[in-house]
XYZ file of C-alpha atoms in Angstrom:
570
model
C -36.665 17.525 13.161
C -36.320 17.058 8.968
C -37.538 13.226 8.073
C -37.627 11.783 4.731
C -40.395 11.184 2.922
C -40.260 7.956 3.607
C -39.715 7.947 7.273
C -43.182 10.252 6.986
C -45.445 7.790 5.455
C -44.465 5.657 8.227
C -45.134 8.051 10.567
C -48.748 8.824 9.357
C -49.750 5.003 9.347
C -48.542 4.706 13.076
C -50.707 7.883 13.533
C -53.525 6.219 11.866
C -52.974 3.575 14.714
C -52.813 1.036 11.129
C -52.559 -2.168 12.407
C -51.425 -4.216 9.303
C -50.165 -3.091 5.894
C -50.439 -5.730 3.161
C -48.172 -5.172 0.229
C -45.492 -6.209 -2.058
C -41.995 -4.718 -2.550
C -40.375 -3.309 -5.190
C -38.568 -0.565 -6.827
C -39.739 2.898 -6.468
C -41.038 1.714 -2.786
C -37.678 0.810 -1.324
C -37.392 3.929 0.654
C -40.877 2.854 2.222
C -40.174 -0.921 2.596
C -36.525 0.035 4.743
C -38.331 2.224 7.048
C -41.309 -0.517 7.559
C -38.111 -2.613 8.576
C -36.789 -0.248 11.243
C -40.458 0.117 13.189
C -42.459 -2.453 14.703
C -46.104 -0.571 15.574
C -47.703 -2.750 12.772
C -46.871 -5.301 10.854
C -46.368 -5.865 6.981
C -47.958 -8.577 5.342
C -46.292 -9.931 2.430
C -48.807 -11.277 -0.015
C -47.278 -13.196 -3.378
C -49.517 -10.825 -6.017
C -50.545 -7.313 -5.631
C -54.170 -7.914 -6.215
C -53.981 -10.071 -3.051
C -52.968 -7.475 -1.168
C -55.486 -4.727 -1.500
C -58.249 -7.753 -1.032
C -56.463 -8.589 2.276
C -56.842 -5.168 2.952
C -60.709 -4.991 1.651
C -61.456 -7.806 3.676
C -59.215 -6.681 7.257
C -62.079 -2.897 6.057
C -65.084 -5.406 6.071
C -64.444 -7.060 8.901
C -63.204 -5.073 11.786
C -65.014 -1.789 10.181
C -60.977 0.152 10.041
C -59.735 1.508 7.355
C -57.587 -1.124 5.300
C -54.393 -0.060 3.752
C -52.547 -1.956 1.184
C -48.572 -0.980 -0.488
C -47.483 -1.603 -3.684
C -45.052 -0.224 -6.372
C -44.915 1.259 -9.711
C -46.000 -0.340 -13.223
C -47.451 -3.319 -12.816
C -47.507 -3.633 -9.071
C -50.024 -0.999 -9.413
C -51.802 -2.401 -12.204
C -52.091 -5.788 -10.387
C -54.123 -3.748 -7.380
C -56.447 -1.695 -9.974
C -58.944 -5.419 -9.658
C -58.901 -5.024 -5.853
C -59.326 -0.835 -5.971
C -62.410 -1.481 -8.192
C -63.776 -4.575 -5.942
C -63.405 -2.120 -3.355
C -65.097 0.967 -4.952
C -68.068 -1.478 -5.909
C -68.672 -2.421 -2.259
C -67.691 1.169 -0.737
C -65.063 -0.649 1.420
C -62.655 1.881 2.636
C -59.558 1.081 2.103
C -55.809 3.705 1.570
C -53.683 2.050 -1.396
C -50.319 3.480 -1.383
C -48.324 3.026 -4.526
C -45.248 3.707 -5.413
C -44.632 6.146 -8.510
C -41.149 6.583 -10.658
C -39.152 9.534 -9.747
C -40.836 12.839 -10.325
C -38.931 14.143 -13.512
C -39.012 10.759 -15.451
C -42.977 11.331 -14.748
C -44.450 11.031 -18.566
C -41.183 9.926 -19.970
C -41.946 5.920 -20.385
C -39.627 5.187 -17.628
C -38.884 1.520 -16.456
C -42.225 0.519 -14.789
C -44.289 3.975 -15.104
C -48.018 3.638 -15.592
C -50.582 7.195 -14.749
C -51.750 5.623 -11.307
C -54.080 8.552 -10.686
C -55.640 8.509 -14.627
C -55.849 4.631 -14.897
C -57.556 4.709 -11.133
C -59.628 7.664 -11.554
C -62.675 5.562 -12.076
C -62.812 3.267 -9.566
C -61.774 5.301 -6.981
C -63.169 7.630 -4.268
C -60.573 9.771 -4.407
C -56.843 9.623 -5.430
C -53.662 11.837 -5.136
C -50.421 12.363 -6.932
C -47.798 13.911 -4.423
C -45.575 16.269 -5.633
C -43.791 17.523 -2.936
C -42.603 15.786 0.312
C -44.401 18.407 1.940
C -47.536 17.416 1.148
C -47.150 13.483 2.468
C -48.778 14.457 5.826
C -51.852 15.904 4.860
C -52.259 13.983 1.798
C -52.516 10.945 4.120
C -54.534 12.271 6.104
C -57.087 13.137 3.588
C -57.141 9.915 2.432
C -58.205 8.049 5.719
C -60.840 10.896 5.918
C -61.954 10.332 2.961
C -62.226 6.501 2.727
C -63.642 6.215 5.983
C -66.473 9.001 5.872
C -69.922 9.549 3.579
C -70.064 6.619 1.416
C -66.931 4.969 2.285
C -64.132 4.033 -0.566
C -60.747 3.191 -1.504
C -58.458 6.105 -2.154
C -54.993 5.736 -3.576
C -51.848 7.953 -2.954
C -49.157 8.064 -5.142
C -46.109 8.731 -4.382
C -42.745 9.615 -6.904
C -39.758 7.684 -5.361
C -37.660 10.815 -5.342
C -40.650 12.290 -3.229
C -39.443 9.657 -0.249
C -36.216 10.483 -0.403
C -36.584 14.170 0.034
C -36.391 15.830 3.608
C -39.303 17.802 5.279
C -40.484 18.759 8.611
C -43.201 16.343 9.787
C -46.520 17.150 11.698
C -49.211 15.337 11.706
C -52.697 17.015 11.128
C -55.065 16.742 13.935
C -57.807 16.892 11.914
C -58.784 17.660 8.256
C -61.338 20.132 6.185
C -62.008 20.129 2.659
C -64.164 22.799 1.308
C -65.374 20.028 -1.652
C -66.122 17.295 0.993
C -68.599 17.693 3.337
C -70.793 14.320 3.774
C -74.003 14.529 5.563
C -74.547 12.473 8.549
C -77.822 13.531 9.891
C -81.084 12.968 8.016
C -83.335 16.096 7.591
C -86.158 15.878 10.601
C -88.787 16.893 8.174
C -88.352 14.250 5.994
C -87.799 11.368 8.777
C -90.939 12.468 10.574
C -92.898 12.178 7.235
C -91.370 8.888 6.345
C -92.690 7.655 9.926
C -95.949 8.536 8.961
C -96.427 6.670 6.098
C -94.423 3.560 7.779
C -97.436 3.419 10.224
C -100.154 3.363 7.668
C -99.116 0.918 5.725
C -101.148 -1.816 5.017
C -98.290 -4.368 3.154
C -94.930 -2.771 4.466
C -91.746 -3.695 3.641
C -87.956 -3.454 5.000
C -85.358 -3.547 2.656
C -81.915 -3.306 4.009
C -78.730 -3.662 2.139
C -74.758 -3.310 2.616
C -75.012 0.745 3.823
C -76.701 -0.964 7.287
C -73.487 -2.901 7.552
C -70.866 -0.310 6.877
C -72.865 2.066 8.658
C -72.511 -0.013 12.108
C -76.449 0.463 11.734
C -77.467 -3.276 12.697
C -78.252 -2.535 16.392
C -80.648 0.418 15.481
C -82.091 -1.669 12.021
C -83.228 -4.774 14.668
C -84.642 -1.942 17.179
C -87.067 -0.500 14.776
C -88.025 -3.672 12.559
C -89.002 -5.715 15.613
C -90.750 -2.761 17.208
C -92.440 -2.316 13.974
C -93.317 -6.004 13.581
C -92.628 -5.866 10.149
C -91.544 -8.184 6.898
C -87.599 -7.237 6.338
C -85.234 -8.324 3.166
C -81.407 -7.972 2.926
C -79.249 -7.945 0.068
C -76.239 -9.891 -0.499
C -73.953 -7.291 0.988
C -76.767 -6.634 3.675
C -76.141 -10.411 4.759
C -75.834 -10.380 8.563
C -77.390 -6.475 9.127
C -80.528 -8.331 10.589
C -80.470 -11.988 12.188
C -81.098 -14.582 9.518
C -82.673 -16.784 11.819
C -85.518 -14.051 13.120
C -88.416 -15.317 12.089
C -89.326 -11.547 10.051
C -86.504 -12.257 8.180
C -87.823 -13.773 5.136
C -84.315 -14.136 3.605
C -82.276 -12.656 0.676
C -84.249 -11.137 -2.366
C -83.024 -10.481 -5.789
C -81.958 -12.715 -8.965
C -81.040 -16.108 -6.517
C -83.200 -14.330 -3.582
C -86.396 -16.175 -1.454
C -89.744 -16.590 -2.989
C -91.341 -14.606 0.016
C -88.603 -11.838 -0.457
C -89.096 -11.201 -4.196
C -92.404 -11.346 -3.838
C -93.480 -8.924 -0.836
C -91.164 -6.345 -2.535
C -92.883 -6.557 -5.698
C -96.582 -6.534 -3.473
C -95.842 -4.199 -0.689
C -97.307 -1.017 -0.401
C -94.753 1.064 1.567
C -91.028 0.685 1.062
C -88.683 1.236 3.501
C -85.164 1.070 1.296
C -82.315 1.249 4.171
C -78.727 1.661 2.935
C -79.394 -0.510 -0.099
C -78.788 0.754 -3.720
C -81.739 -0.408 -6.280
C -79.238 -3.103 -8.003
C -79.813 -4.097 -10.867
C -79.580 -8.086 -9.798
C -81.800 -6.994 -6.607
C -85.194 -5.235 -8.200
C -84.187 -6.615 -11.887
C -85.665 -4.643 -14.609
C -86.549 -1.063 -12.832
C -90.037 -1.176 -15.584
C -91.345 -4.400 -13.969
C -90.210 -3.429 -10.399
C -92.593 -0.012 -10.673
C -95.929 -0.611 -9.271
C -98.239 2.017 -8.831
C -99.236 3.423 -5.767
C -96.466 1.981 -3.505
C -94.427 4.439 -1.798
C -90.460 3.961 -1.528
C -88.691 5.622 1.451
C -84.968 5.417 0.845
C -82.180 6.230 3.745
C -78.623 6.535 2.091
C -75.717 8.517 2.704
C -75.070 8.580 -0.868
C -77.323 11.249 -2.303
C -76.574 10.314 -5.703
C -77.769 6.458 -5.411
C -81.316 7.792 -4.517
C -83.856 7.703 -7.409
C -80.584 6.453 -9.248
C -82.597 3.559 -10.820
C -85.622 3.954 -8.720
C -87.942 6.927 -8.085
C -88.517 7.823 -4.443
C -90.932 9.548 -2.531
C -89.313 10.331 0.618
C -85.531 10.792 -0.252
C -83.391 10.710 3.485
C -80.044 11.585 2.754
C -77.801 10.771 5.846
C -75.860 8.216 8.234
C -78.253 5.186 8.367
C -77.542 4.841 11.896
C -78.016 8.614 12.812
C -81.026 8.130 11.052
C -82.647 4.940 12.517
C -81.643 6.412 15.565
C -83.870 9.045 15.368
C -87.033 7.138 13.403
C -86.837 4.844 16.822
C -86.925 7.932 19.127
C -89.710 9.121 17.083
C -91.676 6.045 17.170
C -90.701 6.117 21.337
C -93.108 9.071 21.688
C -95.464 7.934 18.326
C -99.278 7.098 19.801
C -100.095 5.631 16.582
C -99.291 1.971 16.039
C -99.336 0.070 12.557
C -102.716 -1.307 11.490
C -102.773 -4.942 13.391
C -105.502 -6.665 10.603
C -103.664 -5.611 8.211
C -100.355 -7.066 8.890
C -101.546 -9.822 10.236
C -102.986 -10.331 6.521
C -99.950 -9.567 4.907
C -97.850 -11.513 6.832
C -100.476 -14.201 6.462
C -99.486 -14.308 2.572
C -95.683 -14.260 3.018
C -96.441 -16.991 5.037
C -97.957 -18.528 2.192
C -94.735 -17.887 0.004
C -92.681 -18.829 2.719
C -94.501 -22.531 2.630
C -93.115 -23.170 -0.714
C -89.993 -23.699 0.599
C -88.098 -22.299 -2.226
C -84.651 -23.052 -1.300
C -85.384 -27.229 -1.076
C -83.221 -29.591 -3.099
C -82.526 -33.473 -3.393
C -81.639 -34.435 0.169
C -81.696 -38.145 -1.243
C -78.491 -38.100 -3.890
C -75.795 -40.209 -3.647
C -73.313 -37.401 -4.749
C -72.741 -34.370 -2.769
C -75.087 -31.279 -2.954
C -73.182 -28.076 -2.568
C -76.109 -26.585 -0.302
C -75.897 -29.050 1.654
C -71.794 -28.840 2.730
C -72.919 -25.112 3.554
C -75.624 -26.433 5.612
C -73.129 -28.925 7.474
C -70.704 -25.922 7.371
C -73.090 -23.300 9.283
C -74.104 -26.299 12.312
C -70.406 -27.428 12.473
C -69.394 -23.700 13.183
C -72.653 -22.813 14.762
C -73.040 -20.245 12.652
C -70.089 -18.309 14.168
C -67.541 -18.259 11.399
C -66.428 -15.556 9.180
C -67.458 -16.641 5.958
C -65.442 -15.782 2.944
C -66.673 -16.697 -0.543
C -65.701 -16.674 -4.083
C -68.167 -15.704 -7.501
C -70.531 -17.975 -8.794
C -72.763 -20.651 -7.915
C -70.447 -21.302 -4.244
C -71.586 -17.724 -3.602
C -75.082 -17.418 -3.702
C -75.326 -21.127 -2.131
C -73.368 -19.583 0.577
C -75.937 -16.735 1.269
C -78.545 -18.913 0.756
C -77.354 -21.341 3.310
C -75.396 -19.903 6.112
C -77.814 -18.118 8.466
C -75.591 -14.567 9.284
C -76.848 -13.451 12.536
C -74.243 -10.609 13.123
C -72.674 -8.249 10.556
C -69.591 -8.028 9.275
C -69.289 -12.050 9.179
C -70.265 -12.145 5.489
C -67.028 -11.090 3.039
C -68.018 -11.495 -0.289
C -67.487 -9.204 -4.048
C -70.744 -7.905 -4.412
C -70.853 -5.165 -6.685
C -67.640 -6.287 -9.227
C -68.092 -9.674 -8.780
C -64.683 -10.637 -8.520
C -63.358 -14.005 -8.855
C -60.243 -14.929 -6.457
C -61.310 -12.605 -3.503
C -62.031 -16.105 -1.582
C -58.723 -16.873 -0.220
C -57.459 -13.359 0.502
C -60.629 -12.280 2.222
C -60.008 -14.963 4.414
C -56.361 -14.194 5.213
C -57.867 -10.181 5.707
C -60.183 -11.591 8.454
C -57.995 -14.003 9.988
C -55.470 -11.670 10.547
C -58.427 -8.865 11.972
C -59.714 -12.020 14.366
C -56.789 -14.326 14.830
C -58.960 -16.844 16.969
C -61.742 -16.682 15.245
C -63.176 -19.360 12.918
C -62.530 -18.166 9.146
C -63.976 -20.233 6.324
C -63.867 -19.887 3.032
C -66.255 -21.376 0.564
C -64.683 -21.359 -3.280
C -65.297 -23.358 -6.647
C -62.176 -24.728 -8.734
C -61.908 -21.655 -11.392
C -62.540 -18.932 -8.406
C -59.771 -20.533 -6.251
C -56.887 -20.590 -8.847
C -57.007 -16.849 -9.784
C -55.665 -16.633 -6.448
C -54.065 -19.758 -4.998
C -50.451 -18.553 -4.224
C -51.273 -17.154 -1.183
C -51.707 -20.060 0.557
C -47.880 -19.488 0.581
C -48.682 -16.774 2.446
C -50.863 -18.427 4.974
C -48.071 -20.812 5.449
C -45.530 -18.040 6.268
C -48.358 -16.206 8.503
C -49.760 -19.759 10.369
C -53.225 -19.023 9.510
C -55.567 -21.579 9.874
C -58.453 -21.116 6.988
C -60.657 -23.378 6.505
C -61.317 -24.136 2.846
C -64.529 -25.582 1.243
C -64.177 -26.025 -2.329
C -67.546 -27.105 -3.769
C -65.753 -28.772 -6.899
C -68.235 -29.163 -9.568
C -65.801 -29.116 -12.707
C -66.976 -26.196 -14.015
C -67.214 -22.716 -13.685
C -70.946 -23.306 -12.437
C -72.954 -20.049 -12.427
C -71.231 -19.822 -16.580
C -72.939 -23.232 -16.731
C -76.054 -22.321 -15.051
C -76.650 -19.588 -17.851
C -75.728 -21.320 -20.968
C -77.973 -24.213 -19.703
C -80.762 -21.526 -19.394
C -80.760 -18.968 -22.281
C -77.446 -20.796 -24.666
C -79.162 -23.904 -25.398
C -76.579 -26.338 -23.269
C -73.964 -25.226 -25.678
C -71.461 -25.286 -22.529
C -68.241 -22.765 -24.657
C -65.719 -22.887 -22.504
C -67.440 -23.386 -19.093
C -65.754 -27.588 -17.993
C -62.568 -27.334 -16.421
C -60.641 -29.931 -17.681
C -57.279 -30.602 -16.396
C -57.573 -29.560 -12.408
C -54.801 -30.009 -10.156
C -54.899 -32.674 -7.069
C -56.304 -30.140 -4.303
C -54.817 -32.235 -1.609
C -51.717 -32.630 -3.182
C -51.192 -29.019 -4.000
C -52.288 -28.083 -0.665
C -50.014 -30.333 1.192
C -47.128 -28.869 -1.965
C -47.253 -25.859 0.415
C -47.380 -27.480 3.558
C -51.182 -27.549 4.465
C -53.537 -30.248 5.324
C -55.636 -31.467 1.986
C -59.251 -33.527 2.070
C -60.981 -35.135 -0.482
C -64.537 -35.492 0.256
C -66.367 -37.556 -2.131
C -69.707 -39.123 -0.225
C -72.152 -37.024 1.311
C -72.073 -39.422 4.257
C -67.879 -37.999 4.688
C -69.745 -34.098 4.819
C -70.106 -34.078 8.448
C -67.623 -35.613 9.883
C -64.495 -33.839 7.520
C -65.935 -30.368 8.578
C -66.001 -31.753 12.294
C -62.107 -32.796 11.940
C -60.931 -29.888 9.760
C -62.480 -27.213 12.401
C -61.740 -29.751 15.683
C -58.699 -28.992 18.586
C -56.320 -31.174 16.054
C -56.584 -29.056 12.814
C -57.722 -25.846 14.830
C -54.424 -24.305 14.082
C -53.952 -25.588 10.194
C -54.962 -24.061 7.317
C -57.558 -27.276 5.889
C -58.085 -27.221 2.381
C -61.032 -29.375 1.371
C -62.221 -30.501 -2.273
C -66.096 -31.522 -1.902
C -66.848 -32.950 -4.985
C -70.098 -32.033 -5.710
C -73.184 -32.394 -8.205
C -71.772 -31.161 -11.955
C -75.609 -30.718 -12.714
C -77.130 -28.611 -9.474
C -78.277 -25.043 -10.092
C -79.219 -22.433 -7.918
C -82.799 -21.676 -7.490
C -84.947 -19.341 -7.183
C -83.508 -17.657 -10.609
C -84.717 -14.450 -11.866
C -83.395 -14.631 -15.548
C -81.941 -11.260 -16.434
C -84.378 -8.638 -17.889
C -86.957 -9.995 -15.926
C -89.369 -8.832 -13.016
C -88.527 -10.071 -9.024
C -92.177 -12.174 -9.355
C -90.967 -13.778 -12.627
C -88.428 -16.228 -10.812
C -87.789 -19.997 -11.515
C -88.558 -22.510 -9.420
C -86.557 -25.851 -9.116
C -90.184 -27.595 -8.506
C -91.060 -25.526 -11.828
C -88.244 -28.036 -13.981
């Protein structure tokens, strides 16, 4: 039986067992968008701005672990995803972004709405394709789920010439896939893990650092196996948020440029390394010259062979799955006679315990106007640190790592790597829809929430009930934060004058709005907003909180992780 090309990109996403497709119509995707209308194995999402969509899709990747898969047409429907591709890319999120191309011979003629998909993509992409013949839907599809969702995962983006969906071909599905160019490797070499477990149990001042790989790697059971066996200090990034229980008492909290005291400092004073799934960032270690200390050994696990000694020399490079490979350093230590040096942990932890007293994190529990940290605090006992927590760029963000104690992964959706402002709100509707019941909140400041703020039309039309905390400070904050630092309070550009009525706008589109101005109103709005009355309303609430509040520990760019900023230091 002969289908169109059209009816065959259907196909393939039911064979992909795709669940949701967020996208946005237009016209060289017609073909596509009629048969989505004749088929009801998943369901379209229709988003109001194509950007939206592939962060929908980003955030339904993040959160159930699936490949997301996003739709959208030629010209500038394609340009409006390119933001969400790269946010993607950044985080290795995999996601499949179909767009829709003109027809094959106006290809390089300046047709109505033609951009190069594949050359303006090529960048921030894993992978991308240009299909040329209807032939080639099947397997091209099928290549790109392989390839987002294996190795170092990414987005890939197939592009497909509208003529291309209207032609006729015989459809069959591939099984399976091999590309003689693409051959990730998922188990560590044995050689290298046994020596890596060797120096792990002589260390004297040993350190776990664990970032986003442990997360998309499904690598948290295994990573809480061998740092509790070990007894060790352990450190996640921002996208490593949730890979290890925040509340375990070896968990000495984020590091980096708004990371712990204790964090920053036993990476800059350990003596063994153990990097797992994390990349070297540059806001994690800050300048790679004052991160180098002699002596200390680095053990890095990453799937990625090219992000080891990237920024950072290693010793003991482990190229493979990070949970294949944890899996076998805990079968190793199983059968391992030797056991780290007790003294000398019991010194070092005896000085992160020291760090740890400072209390880095403290602020003015005493004001009379609302501290951001402290909503976030209210927000994590309100939800019991269940919720799938969304966030935005800037000063909202880091309070929300900071804040919210992520015991499981894949709780924590954030743009780490891009840095993307207006993620917030269609992260939320991407895990909402993954985890209908569940409780999805979304913390956001004023600038961050605007890039994106039509689709709470499309919460309306989809009944999901996000929970919005907007710390509103009047100001793109973390902009703020920097020219108060290093531009002399010269604040160019940074006070957002001329805001809309949050509660107003939120009810414009049929929602539930809160102003919360007291920090004695905190409590009991979050109570109401996530209580059996609102449970099933999207709650929009504008905190308006301290214009002047920073977030501390800082590590000012250029700097060294031990050369952070105190609040009790101002």
């Amino acid at each position: 039986m002969e289908l169109t090309g059209a009816e065959i990109v259907i196909r393939c996403l039911q064979e992909e067992n795709v669940k949701f497709v967020f996208g946005y119509p237009g016209g060289a995707v017609l073909n596509i968008y009629d048969e989505i209308f004749k088929q009801d194995k998943f369901k379209h999402v229709l988003v109001r701005h194509e950007q939206a969509a592939v962060h929908a899709a980003d955030a339904f990747a993040r959160a159930t672990g699936e490949v997301g898969v996003a739709l959208v047409t030629s010209g500038p429907g394609a340009t409006n995803a390119v933001t969400g591709i790269a946010t993607a890319y950044m985080d290795s999120i995999p996601i499949v972004v179909i767009s829709g191309q003109v027809p094959s011979p106006a290809i390089g003629m300046d047709a109505f709405q033609e951009v190069d998909m594949v050359g303006i993509t090529r960048p921030c992409v894993k992978h991308n394709f240009l299909v040329k013949d209807v032939k080639d839907i099947a397997i091209t599809i099928k290549k790109a789920f392989y390839i987002a969702a294996t190795g170092r995962p990414g987005p890939v983006v197939v592009d497909i010439p509208k003529d291309i969906t209207q032609h006729l071909a015989k459809y069959e599905y591939p099984k399976s896939v091999e590309m003689r160019s693409y051959n990730p490797v998922l188990k560590g070499h044995s050689g290298q893990i046994k020596k890596a477990i060797k120096l792990i149990l002589e260390a004297k001042r040993p350190m776990i650092y664990a970032g986003g790989g442990v997360v998309l790697g499904d690598a948290s059971e295994q990573l809480i196996k061998l740092t509790r066996k070990l007894g060790y200090p352990i450190t996640n990034t921002l996208m490593g948020l949730g890979g290890y229980p925040a509340t375990d008492r070896q968990f000495v909290g984020m590091l980096g440029m708004h990371g712990t005291l204790e964090a920053n400092m036993a990476m800059q004073d350990c003596d063994v390394l153990i990097a797992i799934g994390a990349r070297f960032d540059d806001r994690v270690i800050g300048n790679p010259e004052h991160f180098f200390r002699k002596g200390r050994i680095i053990i890095h696990v990453d799937v990625d062979p090219s992000s080891i000694s990237k920024r950072v020399k290693v010793d003991v490079p482990i190229v493979g799955h990070v949970q294949t490979v944890l899996a076998e350093m805990n079968q190793l230590l199983e059968f391992e006679d030797k056991k780290p040096n007790a003294a000398e942990l019991k010194a070092w932890w005896a000085q992160i315990e020291k760090w740890r007293s400072k209390n880095c994190l403290n602020y003015d529990r005493t004001s009379d106007i609302i501290k951001p940290q402290f909503v976030v605090e209210k927000l994590y006992e309100v939800t019991k640190g269940d919720a799938f927590v969304t966030s935005d760029v800037g000063q909202h963000q880091m309070w929300a790592a900071q804040f919210y104690k992520f015991d499981k992964p894949r709780r924590w959706l954030n743009s780490g790597g891009l840095g993307t402002m207006g993620v917030g709100l269609p992260y939320a509707m991407g895990a909402q829809f993954a985890f209908p019941d569940a409780q999805v909140a979304c913390i956001t400041g004023e600038g961050s929430i605007q890039m994106n703020i039509q689709e709470l039309s499309t919460c309306k039309q989809f009944h999901l009930p996000v929970k919005i905390i907007l710390l509103n400070n009047r100001y793109l904050g973390m902009v703020r934060q920097w020219q108060h630092f290093f531009y002399g309070n010269r604040y160019s550009e940074s006070y957002v004058d001329a805001l809309p009525d949050f509660v107003k706008l939120a009810e414009s589109y049929g929602h539930v709005g809160m102003r919360i101005e007291k920090p004695g109103d905190v409590e009991s709005a979050l109570k109401e907003a996530f209580g059996p009355k609102l449970k099933k309303q999207l709650v929009f609430m504008d905190f308006v909180t301290d214009q002047t509040e920073n977030v501390f520990p800082m590590v000012p760019a250029g700097k060294g992780l031990s050369e952070l900023i105190l609040a009790e230091e101002l």
